């Protein structure tokens, strides 16, 4: 095995490790953003529901 082949193999392994870490981080970030969006939508719905309930009870 010559030096060029060794560096190629090490480069492929490094690329796989870096890609694995990037996909993991991006997946976590996207899941966090999705959860944040769902929480925001539910909060808006609850806010308007509570506002409708409390404003409807006033004389």
mmCIF file of N, CA and C in Angstrom:
data_model
loop_
_atom_site.group_PDB
_atom_site.id
_atom_site.type_symbol
_atom_site.label_atom_id
_atom_site.label_comp_id
_atom_site.label_asym_id
_atom_site.label_seq_id
_atom_site.Cartn_x
_atom_site.Cartn_y
_atom_site.Cartn_z
ATOM 1 N N UNK A 1 0.859 -1.176 0.000
ATOM 2 C CA UNK A 1 0.000 0.000 0.000
ATOM 3 C C UNK A 1 0.905 1.239 0.000
ATOM 4 N N UNK A 2 0.721 2.082 -0.985
ATOM 5 C CA UNK A 2 1.569 3.264 -1.053
ATOM 6 C C UNK A 2 0.945 4.435 -0.282
ATOM 7 N N UNK A 3 1.660 5.520 -0.181
ATOM 8 C CA UNK A 3 1.230 6.663 0.623
ATOM 9 C C UNK A 3 -0.040 7.305 0.073
ATOM 10 N N UNK A 4 -0.175 7.362 -1.237
ATOM 11 C CA UNK A 4 -1.358 7.966 -1.849
ATOM 12 C C UNK A 4 -2.623 7.200 -1.479
ATOM 13 N N UNK A 5 -2.542 5.891 -1.500
ATOM 14 C CA UNK A 5 -3.703 5.073 -1.134
ATOM 15 C C UNK A 5 -4.049 5.254 0.338
ATOM 16 N N UNK A 6 -3.054 5.328 1.172
ATOM 17 C CA UNK A 6 -3.286 5.526 2.613
ATOM 18 C C UNK A 6 -3.988 6.855 2.869
ATOM 19 N N UNK A 7 -3.522 7.927 2.214
ATOM 20 C CA UNK A 7 -4.165 9.228 2.399
ATOM 21 C C UNK A 7 -5.588 9.230 1.843
ATOM 22 N N UNK A 8 -5.836 8.491 0.780
ATOM 23 C CA UNK A 8 -7.184 8.390 0.224
ATOM 24 C C UNK A 8 -8.117 7.709 1.207
ATOM 25 N N UNK A 9 -7.657 6.612 1.788
ATOM 26 C CA UNK A 9 -8.476 5.885 2.760
ATOM 27 C C UNK A 9 -8.751 6.759 3.983
ATOM 28 N N UNK A 10 -7.712 7.431 4.488
ATOM 29 C CA UNK A 10 -7.912 8.323 5.631
ATOM 30 C C UNK A 10 -8.845 9.488 5.293
ATOM 31 N N UNK A 11 -8.739 10.000 4.085
ATOM 32 C CA UNK A 11 -9.640 11.069 3.652
ATOM 33 C C UNK A 11 -11.083 10.624 3.581
ATOM 34 N N UNK A 12 -11.309 9.413 3.096
ATOM 35 C CA UNK A 12 -12.676 8.878 3.020
ATOM 36 C C UNK A 12 -13.240 8.686 4.421
ATOM 37 N N UNK A 13 -12.426 8.143 5.325
ATOM 38 C CA UNK A 13 -12.889 7.938 6.700
ATOM 39 C C UNK A 13 -13.198 9.277 7.374
ATOM 40 N N UNK A 14 -12.333 10.265 7.178
ATOM 41 C CA UNK A 14 -12.575 11.589 7.753
ATOM 42 C C UNK A 14 -13.842 12.213 7.174
ATOM 43 N N UNK A 15 -14.060 12.050 5.873
ATOM 44 C CA UNK A 15 -15.265 12.600 5.244
ATOM 45 C C UNK A 15 -16.525 11.955 5.803
ATOM 46 N N UNK A 16 -16.482 10.654 6.039
ATOM 47 C CA UNK A 16 -17.642 9.963 6.592
ATOM 48 C C UNK A 16 -17.925 10.436 8.011
ATOM 49 N N UNK A 17 -16.875 10.583 8.821
ATOM 50 C CA UNK A 17 -17.059 11.032 10.209
ATOM 51 C C UNK A 17 -17.615 12.454 10.239
ATOM 52 N N UNK A 18 -17.065 13.337 9.427
ATOM 53 C CA UNK A 18 -17.543 14.724 9.388
ATOM 54 C C UNK A 18 -18.982 14.783 8.888
ATOM 55 N N UNK A 19 -19.306 14.012 7.865
ATOM 56 C CA UNK A 19 -20.678 13.982 7.353
ATOM 57 C C UNK A 19 -21.643 13.458 8.411
ATOM 58 N N UNK A 20 -21.236 12.441 9.147
ATOM 59 C CA UNK A 20 -22.086 11.869 10.198
ATOM 60 C C UNK A 20 -22.389 12.929 11.267
ATOM 61 N N UNK A 21 -21.367 13.670 11.680
ATOM 62 C CA UNK A 21 -21.555 14.704 12.701
ATOM 63 C C UNK A 21 -22.445 15.828 12.173
ATOM 64 N N UNK A 22 -22.212 16.258 10.931
ATOM 65 C CA UNK A 22 -23.027 17.333 10.357
ATOM 66 C C UNK A 22 -24.493 16.935 10.225
ATOM 67 N N UNK A 23 -24.750 15.719 9.766
ATOM 68 C CA UNK A 23 -26.129 15.253 9.625
ATOM 69 C C UNK A 23 -26.796 15.163 10.989
ATOM 70 N N UNK A 24 -26.073 14.714 11.995
ATOM 71 C CA UNK A 24 -26.616 14.630 13.346
ATOM 72 C C UNK A 24 -26.972 16.008 13.886
ATOM 73 N N UNK A 25 -26.065 16.958 13.720
ATOM 74 C CA UNK A 25 -26.317 18.317 14.215
ATOM 75 C C UNK A 25 -27.465 18.964 13.455
ATOM 76 N N UNK A 26 -27.458 18.848 12.137
ATOM 77 C CA UNK A 26 -28.537 19.456 11.346
ATOM 78 C C UNK A 26 -29.880 18.804 11.636
ATOM 79 N N UNK A 27 -29.884 17.496 11.836
ATOM 80 C CA UNK A 27 -31.134 16.812 12.185
ATOM 81 C C UNK A 27 -31.682 17.293 13.509
ATOM 82 N N UNK A 28 -30.819 17.444 14.492
ATOM 83 C CA UNK A 28 -31.249 17.946 15.802
ATOM 84 C C UNK A 28 -31.760 19.379 15.690
ATOM 85 N N UNK A 29 -31.062 20.192 14.912
ATOM 86 C CA UNK A 29 -31.469 21.583 14.746
ATOM 87 C C UNK A 29 -32.818 21.680 14.039
ATOM 88 N N UNK A 30 -33.002 20.894 12.991
ATOM 89 C CA UNK A 30 -34.282 20.920 12.274
ATOM 90 C C UNK A 30 -35.424 20.422 13.158
ATOM 91 N N UNK A 31 -35.172 19.384 13.968
ATOM 92 C CA UNK A 31 -36.213 18.873 14.871
ATOM 93 C C UNK A 31 -36.552 19.939 15.915
ATOM 94 N N UNK A 32 -35.541 20.663 16.427
ATOM 95 C CA UNK A 32 -35.788 21.729 17.386
ATOM 96 C C UNK A 32 -36.633 22.839 16.760
ATOM 97 N N UNK A 33 -36.316 23.224 15.532
ATOM 98 C CA UNK A 33 -37.090 24.268 14.849
ATOM 99 C C UNK A 33 -38.527 23.809 14.612
ATOM 100 N N UNK A 34 -38.711 22.543 14.252
ATOM 101 C CA UNK A 34 -40.060 22.017 14.040
ATOM 102 C C UNK A 34 -40.852 22.022 15.348
ATOM 103 N N UNK A 35 -40.240 21.596 16.440
ATOM 104 C CA UNK A 35 -40.922 21.615 17.731
ATOM 105 C C UNK A 35 -41.256 23.038 18.146
ATOM 106 N N UNK A 36 -40.342 23.965 17.889
ATOM 107 C CA UNK A 36 -40.586 25.365 18.216
ATOM 108 C C UNK A 36 -41.771 25.914 17.430
ATOM 109 N N UNK A 37 -41.878 25.566 16.164
ATOM 110 C CA UNK A 37 -42.999 26.017 15.342
ATOM 111 C C UNK A 37 -44.321 25.430 15.844
ATOM 112 N N UNK A 38 -44.314 24.161 16.215
ATOM 113 C CA UNK A 38 -45.532 23.525 16.736
ATOM 114 C C UNK A 38 -45.959 24.186 18.040
ATOM 115 N N UNK A 39 -44.999 24.462 18.920
ATOM 116 C CA UNK A 39 -45.316 25.125 20.192
ATOM 117 C C UNK A 39 -45.884 26.514 19.935
ATOM 118 N N UNK A 40 -45.331 27.239 18.987
ATOM 119 C CA UNK A 40 -45.828 28.580 18.677
ATOM 120 C C UNK A 40 -47.262 28.530 18.155
ATOM 121 N N UNK A 41 -47.561 27.578 17.297
ATOM 122 C CA UNK A 41 -48.916 27.451 16.752
ATOM 123 C C UNK A 41 -49.905 27.104 17.854
ATOM 124 N N UNK A 42 -49.546 26.150 18.710
ATOM 125 C CA UNK A 42 -50.437 25.765 19.809
ATOM 126 C C UNK A 42 -50.626 26.937 20.775
ATOM 127 N N UNK A 43 -49.563 27.695 21.048
ATOM 128 C CA UNK A 43 -49.671 28.840 21.947
ATOM 129 C C UNK A 43 -50.620 29.901 21.392
ATOM 130 N N UNK A 44 -50.552 30.148 20.097
ATOM 131 C CA UNK A 44 -51.463 31.127 19.480
ATOM 132 C C UNK A 44 -52.904 30.646 19.577
ATOM 133 N N UNK A 45 -53.141 29.357 19.319
ATOM 134 C CA UNK A 45 -54.495 28.812 19.409
ATOM 135 C C UNK A 45 -55.024 28.921 20.838
ATOM 136 N N UNK A 46 -54.193 28.569 21.811
ATOM 137 C CA UNK A 46 -54.618 28.653 23.214
ATOM 138 C C UNK A 46 -54.860 30.102 23.615
ATOM 139 N N UNK A 47 -54.017 31.013 23.163
ATOM 140 C CA UNK A 47 -54.201 32.430 23.481
ATOM 141 C C UNK A 47 -55.556 32.931 22.983
ATOM 142 N N UNK A 48 -55.873 32.643 21.718
ATOM 143 C CA UNK A 48 -57.148 33.123 21.184
ATOM 144 C C UNK A 48 -58.328 32.412 21.826
ATOM 145 N N UNK A 49 -58.178 31.153 22.189
ATOM 146 C CA UNK A 49 -59.259 30.431 22.879
ATOM 147 C C UNK A 49 -59.503 31.047 24.253
ATOM 148 N N UNK A 50 -58.442 31.317 24.999
ATOM 149 C CA UNK A 50 -58.609 31.936 26.311
ATOM 150 C C UNK A 50 -59.184 33.343 26.201
ATOM 151 N N UNK A 51 -58.746 34.093 25.207
ATOM 152 C CA UNK A 51 -59.272 35.445 25.017
ATOM 153 C C UNK A 51 -60.765 35.409 24.690
ATOM 154 N N UNK A 52 -61.159 34.422 23.877
ATOM 155 C CA UNK A 52 -62.581 34.298 23.533
ATOM 156 C C UNK A 52 -63.404 33.882 24.754
ATOM 157 N N UNK A 53 -62.867 33.000 25.569
ATOM 158 C CA UNK A 53 -63.601 32.545 26.757
ATOM 159 C C UNK A 53 -63.758 33.689 27.760
ATOM 160 N N UNK A 54 -62.700 34.417 28.027
ATOM 161 C CA UNK A 54 -62.776 35.466 29.036
ATOM 162 C C UNK A 54 -63.456 36.736 28.533
ATOM 163 N N UNK A 55 -63.385 37.030 27.265
ATOM 164 C CA UNK A 55 -64.065 38.227 26.770
ATOM 165 C C UNK A 55 -65.554 37.960 26.580
ATOM 166 N N UNK A 56 -65.947 36.708 26.401
ATOM 167 C CA UNK A 56 -67.361 36.389 26.246
ATOM 168 C C UNK A 56 -68.111 36.386 27.558
ATOM 169 N N UNK A 57 -67.418 36.280 28.701
ATOM 170 C CA UNK A 57 -68.092 36.217 29.990
ATOM 171 C C UNK A 57 -68.368 37.595 30.574
ATOM 172 N N UNK A 58 -67.834 38.657 29.961
ATOM 173 C CA UNK A 58 -68.074 40.016 30.477
ATOM 174 C C UNK A 58 -69.454 40.488 30.040
ATOM 175 N N UNK A 59 -70.134 41.256 30.918
ATOM 176 C CA UNK A 59 -71.493 41.755 30.561
ATOM 177 C C UNK A 59 -71.477 42.882 29.559
#
